[in-house]
CSV table of C-alpha atoms in Angstrom, one decimal:
chain,number,residue,atom,x,y,z
D,1,MET,CA,-12.8,-74.6,-151.3
D,2,THR,CA,-14.8,-71.5,-150.7
D,3,ILE,CA,-18.5,-71.8,-151.5
D,4,PHE,CA,-20.6,-68.8,-152.5
D,5,ILE,CA,-24.3,-68.3,-152.5
D,6,VAL,CA,-26.5,-65.3,-153.3
D,7,GLY,CA,-28.0,-63.7,-150.2
D,8,ALA,CA,-29.7,-60.4,-149.3
D,9,LEU,CA,-28.1,-57.3,-147.8
D,10,PRO,CA,-30.0,-55.6,-145.0
D,11,GLY,CA,-30.4,-52.5,-147.2
D,12,GLY,CA,-31.9,-54.5,-150.1
D,13,GLY,CA,-29.8,-56.1,-152.8
D,14,PRO,CA,-28.0,-59.4,-153.1
D,15,ARG,CA,-24.5,-60.2,-151.9
D,16,CYS,CA,-22.0,-63.1,-152.0
D,17,ALA,CA,-21.7,-65.0,-148.7
D,18,ARG,CA,-19.9,-68.1,-147.5
D,19,ASP,CA,-22.1,-71.0,-146.6
D,20,PRO,CA,-20.7,-74.5,-146.3
D,21,GLY,CA,-24.3,-75.9,-146.5
D,22,TYR,CA,-24.7,-74.9,-150.1
D,23,ARG,CA,-22.1,-76.4,-152.4
D,24,ARG,CA,-22.1,-75.3,-156.0
D,25,LEU,CA,-19.9,-77.7,-157.9
D,26,SER,CA,-18.7,-75.4,-160.7
D,27,ALA,CA,-15.8,-73.1,-161.3
D,28,VAL,CA,-16.2,-71.3,-158.0
D,29,SER,CA,-13.7,-68.5,-158.7
D,30,LEU,CA,-15.4,-67.7,-162.0
D,31,LEU,CA,-18.8,-67.7,-160.3
D,32,ARG,CA,-17.5,-65.4,-157.6
D,33,GLU,CA,-16.1,-63.0,-160.2
D,34,ARG,CA,-19.3,-63.0,-162.3
D,35,LEU,CA,-21.6,-62.5,-159.3
D,36,THR,CA,-19.5,-59.8,-157.9
D,37,ARG,CA,-19.4,-57.9,-161.2
D,38,GLN,CA,-23.1,-58.3,-161.8
D,39,LEU,CA,-24.2,-57.3,-158.3
D,40,ASP,CA,-21.9,-54.3,-158.2
D,41,HIS,CA,-23.5,-53.3,-161.5
D,42,VAL,CA,-27.0,-53.7,-159.9
D,43,ASN,CA,-26.2,-51.8,-156.8
D,44,GLN,CA,-24.8,-48.8,-158.8
D,45,ARG,CA,-28.1,-48.4,-160.6
D,46,LYS,CA,-30.4,-45.5,-159.8
D,47,GLN,CA,-33.6,-46.6,-158.2
D,48,ILE,CA,-36.3,-47.0,-160.9
D,49,SER,CA,-39.4,-45.0,-160.4
D,50,LEU,CA,-42.5,-45.8,-162.4
D,51,ASP,CA,-45.5,-43.6,-163.1
D,52,GLU,CA,-48.8,-44.1,-161.5
D,53,ASN,CA,-50.8,-46.8,-163.2
D,54,ASP,CA,-53.8,-49.1,-162.4
D,55,MET,CA,-51.6,-51.1,-160.0
D,56,GLY,CA,-51.1,-48.2,-157.6
D,57,THR,CA,-48.5,-45.6,-157.0
D,58,ARG,CA,-45.1,-47.3,-157.0
D,59,ALA,CA,-42.6,-44.4,-156.6
D,60,THR,CA,-42.6,-44.6,-152.8
D,61,LYS,CA,-43.0,-48.4,-152.6
D,62,LYS,CA,-41.1,-50.6,-150.1
D,63,ILE,CA,-40.2,-54.1,-151.1
D,64,SER,CA,-38.5,-57.0,-149.4
D,65,GLU,CA,-36.0,-59.3,-151.2
D,66,ARG,CA,-35.5,-62.9,-150.2
D,67,VAL,CA,-33.3,-65.7,-151.6
D,68,VAL,CA,-35.5,-68.8,-151.9
D,69,PHE,CA,-35.2,-72.4,-153.0
D,70,ALA,CA,-37.6,-74.8,-154.7
D,71,ALA,CA,-37.4,-78.5,-154.9
D,72,THR,CA,-38.1,-80.0,-158.4
D,73,THR,CA,-40.4,-83.0,-158.8
D,74,ASP,CA,-37.3,-85.1,-159.6
D,75,SER,CA,-35.7,-84.1,-156.3
D,76,TYR,CA,-33.2,-81.4,-157.2
D,77,SER,CA,-33.1,-77.8,-155.9
D,78,HIS,CA,-33.2,-74.4,-157.7
D,79,ALA,CA,-32.5,-70.9,-156.3
D,80,GLY,CA,-34.3,-67.7,-156.9
D,81,VAL,CA,-35.0,-64.2,-155.5
D,82,LEU,CA,-38.5,-63.2,-154.4
D,83,PHE,CA,-39.4,-59.5,-154.4
D,84,GLU,CA,-42.5,-58.7,-152.4
D,85,PRO,CA,-44.2,-55.5,-151.2
D,86,GLU,CA,-43.7,-54.9,-147.5
D,87,GLY,CA,-46.7,-55.0,-145.2
D,88,GLU,CA,-49.2,-56.6,-147.5
D,89,ARG,CA,-49.9,-59.7,-149.5
D,90,ALA,CA,-49.5,-59.3,-153.2
D,91,ARG,CA,-52.4,-60.5,-155.3
D,92,THR,CA,-50.3,-61.9,-158.2
D,93,LEU,CA,-46.9,-63.5,-158.4
D,94,VAL,CA,-44.9,-63.2,-161.6
D,95,ILE,CA,-42.4,-66.1,-162.1
D,96,TRP,CA,-39.6,-65.1,-164.4
D,97,LEU,CA,-37.6,-67.9,-166.1
D,98,HIS,CA,-34.2,-67.0,-167.5
D,99,GLY,CA,-32.9,-67.4,-171.1
D,100,ILE,CA,-30.1,-69.6,-172.5
D,101,HIS,CA,-26.8,-69.4,-170.6
D,102,LEU,CA,-28.3,-67.0,-168.1
D,103,GLN,CA,-29.3,-67.3,-164.4
D,104,PHE,CA,-31.8,-65.9,-161.9
D,105,CYS,CA,-29.5,-63.2,-160.6
D,106,GLU,CA,-28.7,-61.4,-163.8
D,107,PRO,CA,-28.5,-57.7,-163.1
D,108,GLU,CA,-31.3,-56.9,-165.5
D,109,TYR,CA,-33.6,-59.5,-163.9
D,110,VAL,CA,-32.9,-58.1,-160.5
D,111,ALA,CA,-33.7,-54.5,-161.7
D,112,ILE,CA,-36.9,-55.7,-163.4
D,113,GLY,CA,-37.9,-57.5,-160.2
D,114,ARG,CA,-37.4,-54.4,-158.1
D,115,ALA,CA,-39.4,-52.3,-160.5
D,116,VAL,CA,-42.3,-54.7,-160.8
D,117,ALA,CA,-42.7,-55.6,-157.1
D,118,GLY,CA,-45.2,-53.3,-155.3
D,119,PRO,CA,-48.8,-53.0,-154.4
D,120,ARG,CA,-50.6,-56.2,-155.5
D,121,VAL,CA,-47.7,-57.7,-157.4
D,122,ALA,CA,-44.7,-59.9,-156.4
D,123,PHE,CA,-41.9,-61.0,-158.6
D,124,LEU,CA,-39.8,-64.1,-158.5
D,125,THR,CA,-36.7,-64.6,-160.8
D,126,ALA,CA,-36.0,-68.3,-160.7
D,127,ASN,CA,-33.4,-70.7,-161.9
D,128,THR,CA,-34.1,-73.8,-164.0
D,129,ARG,CA,-31.8,-76.6,-164.8
D,130,GLY,CA,-30.6,-74.7,-167.9
D,131,HIS,CA,-29.0,-71.9,-165.9
D,132,ASP,CA,-25.5,-70.8,-167.1
D,133,PHE,CA,-23.7,-72.9,-169.7
D,134,GLY,CA,-22.8,-75.7,-167.4
D,135,ALA,CA,-23.8,-76.5,-163.8
D,136,TRP,CA,-24.1,-79.4,-161.4
D,137,MET,CA,-27.4,-80.0,-159.7
D,138,ARG,CA,-27.5,-81.8,-156.3
D,139,GLY,CA,-30.4,-84.2,-155.5
D,140,GLU,CA,-31.4,-87.3,-153.6
D,141,ASN,CA,-29.9,-89.4,-156.4
D,142,GLY,CA,-26.6,-87.6,-156.4
D,143,LEU,CA,-25.2,-85.1,-159.0
D,144,LYS,CA,-26.7,-84.3,-162.4
D,145,LEU,CA,-24.9,-82.4,-165.1
D,146,ALA,CA,-27.1,-79.5,-166.4
D,147,GLY,CA,-26.8,-76.0,-167.7
D,148,SER,CA,-27.8,-74.8,-171.2
D,149,GLY,CA,-25.3,-77.2,-172.8
D,150,TRP,CA,-26.8,-80.3,-171.2
D,151,GLU,CA,-30.4,-79.6,-170.2
D,152,LEU,CA,-33.2,-81.7,-171.9
D,153,LEU,CA,-36.5,-79.9,-172.7
D,154,HIS,CA,-38.6,-82.9,-171.7
D,155,GLU,CA,-37.1,-82.7,-168.2
D,156,CYS,CA,-37.9,-79.0,-167.6
D,157,PRO,CA,-41.5,-79.5,-166.4
D,158,ALA,CA,-40.0,-80.8,-163.2
D,159,ASP,CA,-38.6,-77.3,-162.7
D,160,LEU,CA,-41.8,-75.5,-163.3
D,161,GLU,CA,-43.8,-77.9,-161.1
D,162,GLY,CA,-41.3,-77.1,-158.4
D,163,TRP,CA,-41.7,-73.4,-158.6
D,164,LEU,CA,-45.5,-73.6,-158.9
D,165,ARG,CA,-45.5,-75.7,-155.7
D,166,PHE,CA,-43.3,-73.1,-154.1
D,167,ALA,CA,-45.8,-70.3,-155.1
D,168,GLU,CA,-48.7,-72.3,-153.7
D,169,ALA,CA,-46.8,-72.9,-150.4
D,170,GLU,CA,-46.2,-69.1,-150.2
D,171,GLY,CA,-49.9,-68.5,-150.5
D,172,TYR,CA,-50.1,-67.3,-154.1
D,173,GLY,CA,-53.1,-68.5,-156.0
D,174,ASN,CA,-52.6,-66.2,-159.1
D,175,VAL,CA,-49.5,-66.6,-161.1
D,176,VAL,CA,-48.2,-65.1,-164.4
D,177,LEU,CA,-45.4,-67.2,-166.0
D,178,ALA,CA,-42.9,-65.1,-167.9
D,179,GLY,CA,-40.1,-66.7,-169.9
D,180,HIS,CA,-37.1,-64.9,-171.4
D,181,GLY,CA,-35.8,-66.5,-174.5
D,182,PHE,CA,-35.8,-70.3,-174.2
D,183,GLY,CA,-37.5,-69.9,-170.8
D,184,GLY,CA,-40.6,-69.1,-172.8
D,185,SER,CA,-40.4,-72.4,-174.7
D,186,LYS,CA,-40.2,-74.3,-171.4
D,187,ILE,CA,-43.4,-72.6,-170.2
D,188,ILE,CA,-45.3,-73.5,-173.5
D,189,HIS,CA,-44.0,-77.1,-173.4
D,190,HIS,CA,-45.2,-77.4,-169.8
D,191,LEU,CA,-48.7,-75.8,-170.2
D,192,SER,CA,-49.4,-77.5,-173.5
D,193,SER,CA,-49.9,-80.8,-171.7
D,194,ARG,CA,-50.9,-79.8,-168.2
D,195,ASN,CA,-53.7,-77.8,-166.6
D,196,GLU,CA,-52.5,-75.3,-164.1
D,197,PRO,CA,-55.5,-73.4,-162.7
D,198,MET,CA,-53.3,-70.9,-160.8
D,199,VAL,CA,-51.6,-69.7,-164.0
D,200,ARG,CA,-53.6,-66.6,-165.2
D,201,GLY,CA,-51.3,-65.5,-168.0
D,202,ILE,CA,-48.1,-66.0,-170.0
D,203,ILE,CA,-45.4,-63.7,-171.1
D,204,LEU,CA,-43.1,-64.7,-173.9
D,205,ALA,CA,-40.2,-62.2,-173.7
D,206,SER,CA,-38.0,-62.4,-176.8
D,207,CYS,CA,-38.8,-66.0,-177.3
D,208,ALA,CA,-37.9,-67.0,-180.9
D,209,SER,CA,-37.2,-70.7,-180.0
D,210,ILE,CA,-41.0,-71.3,-179.7
D,211,VAL,CA,-41.4,-71.3,-183.5
D,212,ARG,CA,-37.9,-72.4,-184.7
D,213,ASP,CA,-34.9,-74.4,-183.7
D,214,LEU,CA,-31.4,-73.2,-184.6
D,215,LEU,CA,-29.4,-76.3,-183.7
D,216,LYS,CA,-27.5,-77.4,-186.8
D,217,PRO,CA,-28.9,-80.7,-188.2
D,218,GLU,CA,-25.6,-81.5,-189.9
D,219,TYR,CA,-24.2,-82.5,-186.5
D,220,HIS,CA,-26.9,-85.1,-186.0
D,221,ALA,CA,-24.9,-88.1,-187.4
D,222,LEU,CA,-21.9,-87.1,-185.3
D,223,ALA,CA,-24.0,-86.7,-182.2
D,224,LYS,CA,-25.7,-90.1,-182.7
D,225,ARG,CA,-22.4,-91.8,-183.1
D,226,MET,CA,-21.1,-90.1,-179.9
D,227,VAL,CA,-24.1,-91.3,-177.9
D,228,GLU,CA,-23.7,-94.9,-179.2
D,229,GLU,CA,-20.0,-94.7,-178.1
D,230,GLY,CA,-21.0,-93.7,-174.6
D,231,ARG,CA,-19.9,-90.1,-175.1
D,232,GLY,CA,-23.3,-88.5,-175.0
D,233,THR,CA,-22.3,-85.8,-172.5
D,234,ASP,CA,-19.4,-84.7,-174.6
D,235,LEU,CA,-19.9,-81.4,-176.4
D,236,LEU,CA,-20.3,-81.0,-180.1
D,237,PRO,CA,-18.0,-78.5,-182.0
D,238,TRP,CA,-18.5,-74.9,-180.9
D,239,GLY,CA,-21.1,-73.2,-183.0
D,240,ALA,CA,-23.5,-76.2,-183.1
D,241,ARG,CA,-26.0,-73.9,-181.4
D,242,PRO,CA,-26.0,-70.5,-183.2
D,243,GLY,CA,-28.2,-67.6,-182.1
D,244,VAL,CA,-28.0,-64.4,-180.1
D,245,ILE,CA,-25.4,-66.0,-177.9
D,246,PRO,CA,-23.6,-68.7,-180.1
D,247,SER,CA,-22.5,-71.9,-178.3
D,248,THR,CA,-22.8,-75.6,-178.4
D,249,VAL,CA,-24.6,-78.5,-176.7
D,250,SER,CA,-23.8,-82.1,-175.7
D,251,ALA,CA,-24.4,-84.9,-178.2
D,252,GLN,CA,-27.3,-86.3,-176.2
D,253,VAL,CA,-29.1,-82.9,-176.4
D,254,LEU,CA,-29.0,-82.9,-180.2
D,255,VAL,CA,-30.1,-86.5,-180.4
D,256,ALA,CA,-33.0,-85.7,-178.1
D,257,ARG,CA,-34.0,-82.9,-180.5
D,258,GLU,CA,-36.4,-85.2,-182.4
D,259,ARG,CA,-38.5,-85.4,-179.2
D,260,LEU,CA,-38.3,-81.6,-178.8
D,261,HIS,CA,-39.5,-81.1,-182.4
D,262,HIS,CA,-42.4,-83.4,-181.8
D,263,ASP,CA,-43.3,-81.9,-178.4
D,264,LEU,CA,-42.8,-78.2,-179.2
D,265,TYR,CA,-43.1,-77.7,-183.0
D,266,GLY,CA,-45.4,-80.6,-183.9
D,267,ASP,CA,-45.2,-83.1,-186.7
D,268,GLY,CA,-47.6,-85.1,-188.8
D,269,GLN,CA,-49.1,-86.7,-185.8
D,270,GLN,CA,-49.7,-83.6,-183.6
D,271,PRO,CA,-49.8,-79.8,-184.1
D,272,PRO,CA,-47.4,-77.3,-182.4
D,273,ALA,CA,-47.6,-76.9,-178.6
D,274,LEU,CA,-48.8,-73.3,-179.0
D,275,THR,CA,-52.1,-74.7,-180.4
D,276,ARG,CA,-52.9,-76.2,-177.0
D,277,ILE,CA,-52.4,-73.1,-174.9
D,278,ARG,CA,-55.6,-71.9,-173.3
D,279,VAL,CA,-54.2,-69.1,-171.1
D,280,PRO,CA,-54.0,-65.4,-172.1
D,281,LEU,CA,-50.6,-64.7,-173.7
D,282,ILE,CA,-48.5,-61.7,-174.7
D,283,ALA,CA,-45.3,-62.1,-176.8
D,284,TRP,CA,-42.8,-59.3,-177.5
D,285,PHE,CA,-39.4,-58.7,-179.1
D,286,GLY,CA,-37.2,-55.6,-178.8
D,287,GLU,CA,-36.8,-53.6,-182.0
D,288,LYS,CA,-33.1,-53.7,-181.5
D,289,GLU,CA,-32.8,-57.5,-181.2
D,290,VAL,CA,-30.7,-58.7,-184.1
D,291,ARG,CA,-31.2,-62.3,-185.5
D,292,VAL,CA,-29.4,-63.4,-188.6
D,293,GLY,CA,-32.0,-64.4,-191.2
D,294,GLN,CA,-34.8,-63.8,-188.8
D,295,ASP,CA,-37.4,-61.0,-188.8
D,296,ASN,CA,-38.9,-60.3,-185.3
D,297,GLN,CA,-42.2,-59.2,-186.8
D,298,GLN,CA,-42.5,-62.5,-188.7
D,299,LEU,CA,-41.6,-64.5,-185.5
D,300,LEU,CA,-44.5,-62.7,-183.7
D,301,HIS,CA,-46.8,-63.4,-186.5
D,302,SER,CA,-45.9,-67.1,-186.5
D,303,THR,CA,-46.4,-67.3,-182.7
D,304,ALA,CA,-49.8,-65.6,-182.9
D,305,GLN,CA,-51.2,-67.7,-185.7
D,306,ASN,CA,-50.5,-70.9,-183.8
D,307,LEU,CA,-52.4,-69.7,-180.7
D,308,THR,CA,-55.7,-71.0,-182.0
D,309,ALA,CA,-57.2,-71.9,-178.5
D,310,CYS,CA,-55.8,-68.9,-176.6
D,311,PRO,CA,-58.6,-66.6,-175.3
D,312,LEU,CA,-56.4,-63.5,-175.5
D,313,VAL,CA,-53.3,-62.9,-177.6
D,314,GLU,CA,-51.2,-59.7,-177.9
D,315,THR,CA,-47.9,-59.1,-179.7
D,316,LYS,CA,-45.5,-56.2,-179.5
D,317,LEU,CA,-42.3,-54.8,-180.8
D,318,LEU,CA,-40.7,-52.7,-178.1
D,319,PRO,CA,-38.8,-49.6,-179.3
D,320,GLY,CA,-35.2,-49.2,-178.1
D,321,VAL,CA,-35.1,-52.7,-176.5
D,322,THR,CA,-32.3,-55.3,-177.0
D,323,TYR,CA,-32.3,-59.0,-176.1
D,324,LEU,CA,-30.8,-58.7,-172.6
D,325,TYR,CA,-32.9,-55.6,-171.7
D,326,THR,CA,-29.9,-53.7,-170.3
D,327,GLY,CA,-30.8,-50.2,-169.5
D,328,VAL,CA,-34.5,-50.6,-170.4
D,329,GLU,CA,-35.6,-52.6,-167.3
D,330,ASP,CA,-38.2,-50.0,-166.6
D,331,VAL,CA,-39.7,-50.5,-170.0
D,332,ILE,CA,-40.0,-54.3,-169.4
D,333,ALA,CA,-41.4,-53.7,-165.9
D,334,LYS,CA,-44.2,-51.5,-167.3
D,335,GLU,CA,-45.1,-54.1,-169.9
D,336,ILE,CA,-45.3,-56.8,-167.2
D,337,LEU,CA,-47.4,-54.7,-165.0
D,338,GLN,CA,-49.8,-53.8,-167.7
D,339,TRP,CA,-50.2,-57.4,-168.7
D,340,VAL,CA,-50.7,-58.4,-165.0
D,341,GLY,CA,-53.4,-55.8,-164.7
D,342,ARG,CA,-55.3,-57.3,-167.7
D,343,VAL,CA,-55.2,-60.9,-166.7
D,344,SER,CA,-55.3,-60.9,-162.9
D,345,PRO,CA,-58.6,-61.4,-161.3
D,346,SER,CA,-60.0,-58.6,-159.2
D,347,GLY,CA,-60.6,-58.8,-155.5
D,348,LYS,CA,-58.4,-60.2,-152.7
D,349,ALA,CA,-55.7,-62.8,-153.3
D,350,LYS,CA,-57.1,-66.2,-153.5
D,351,ARG,CA,-55.3,-69.5,-153.0
D,352,THR,CA,-56.0,-72.0,-155.8
D,353,SER,CA,-55.4,-75.7,-155.2
D,354,ARG,CA,-53.5,-77.6,-157.9
D,355,PRO,CA,-54.4,-81.1,-159.0
């Protein structure tokens, strides 16, 4: 079996390389085809040049790209790509978490990372256990079935803890957490119950799941029966998870939704997780994002009105932007840089110890 990982070309830009030390137990041929297609697409892009702004002149910037790995607090490993300015220490690290079914090396994420990284700012696009639809994670306790069809929200803080530890080990004391789609809900879930002094700001990028859940409740009885029969990892009928990218989930994911609703959306015993966020936050949607029965402006309003303890809240509708950000990566990069400029402390980079 041929094993592929994402590496870095000398000229900048990922590639597929053989490495028997890294075994990804999924459909390898499909992974190779997808990565090759994505990375060819990235390398054909014209270099993105941004205007001068308060973060410095970026048109002539030089950046390094490095494949990195982080250990989760439950002893699994995730991959990412770190974009840093060459020759200087960036003041702030933006950690970007992917959306449902996606992964750290999506071509749009790579293009955004290259556009963001520069004077004072580094960018890390990182995997979580929800990457792709299905994936095997390797750890000290063996293999664990994951991916968007099998991940459990209450386990996701182990991923964020791992990446924050990685950031600290790299010398970054100022972090902005950015979540695309369901990645944003993972950030809110984590920070609603944990104090992370190094996190200076949050970006919710096209994150509708923070205020509503689309999993169909009519499958709950079936899912519960499947779990009782020992078939909790079996998938529900296709379409059980509607949305921008319709799919399904395992029976145990739907059964665990009661815990998700309590943790994320609140109930009679506790308010929504957003009410416990005490870090500056910006949320946006693209004007071209289409959601059946959902209005993006209303989703932004619902998000903002629950941020009762947040010291700074901003919401935006971005013209000409779709959910995957294809072709508008420079627009997203500018929004990220502007937000980083607002929430990052002035002065030299400072390492912050985490409890």
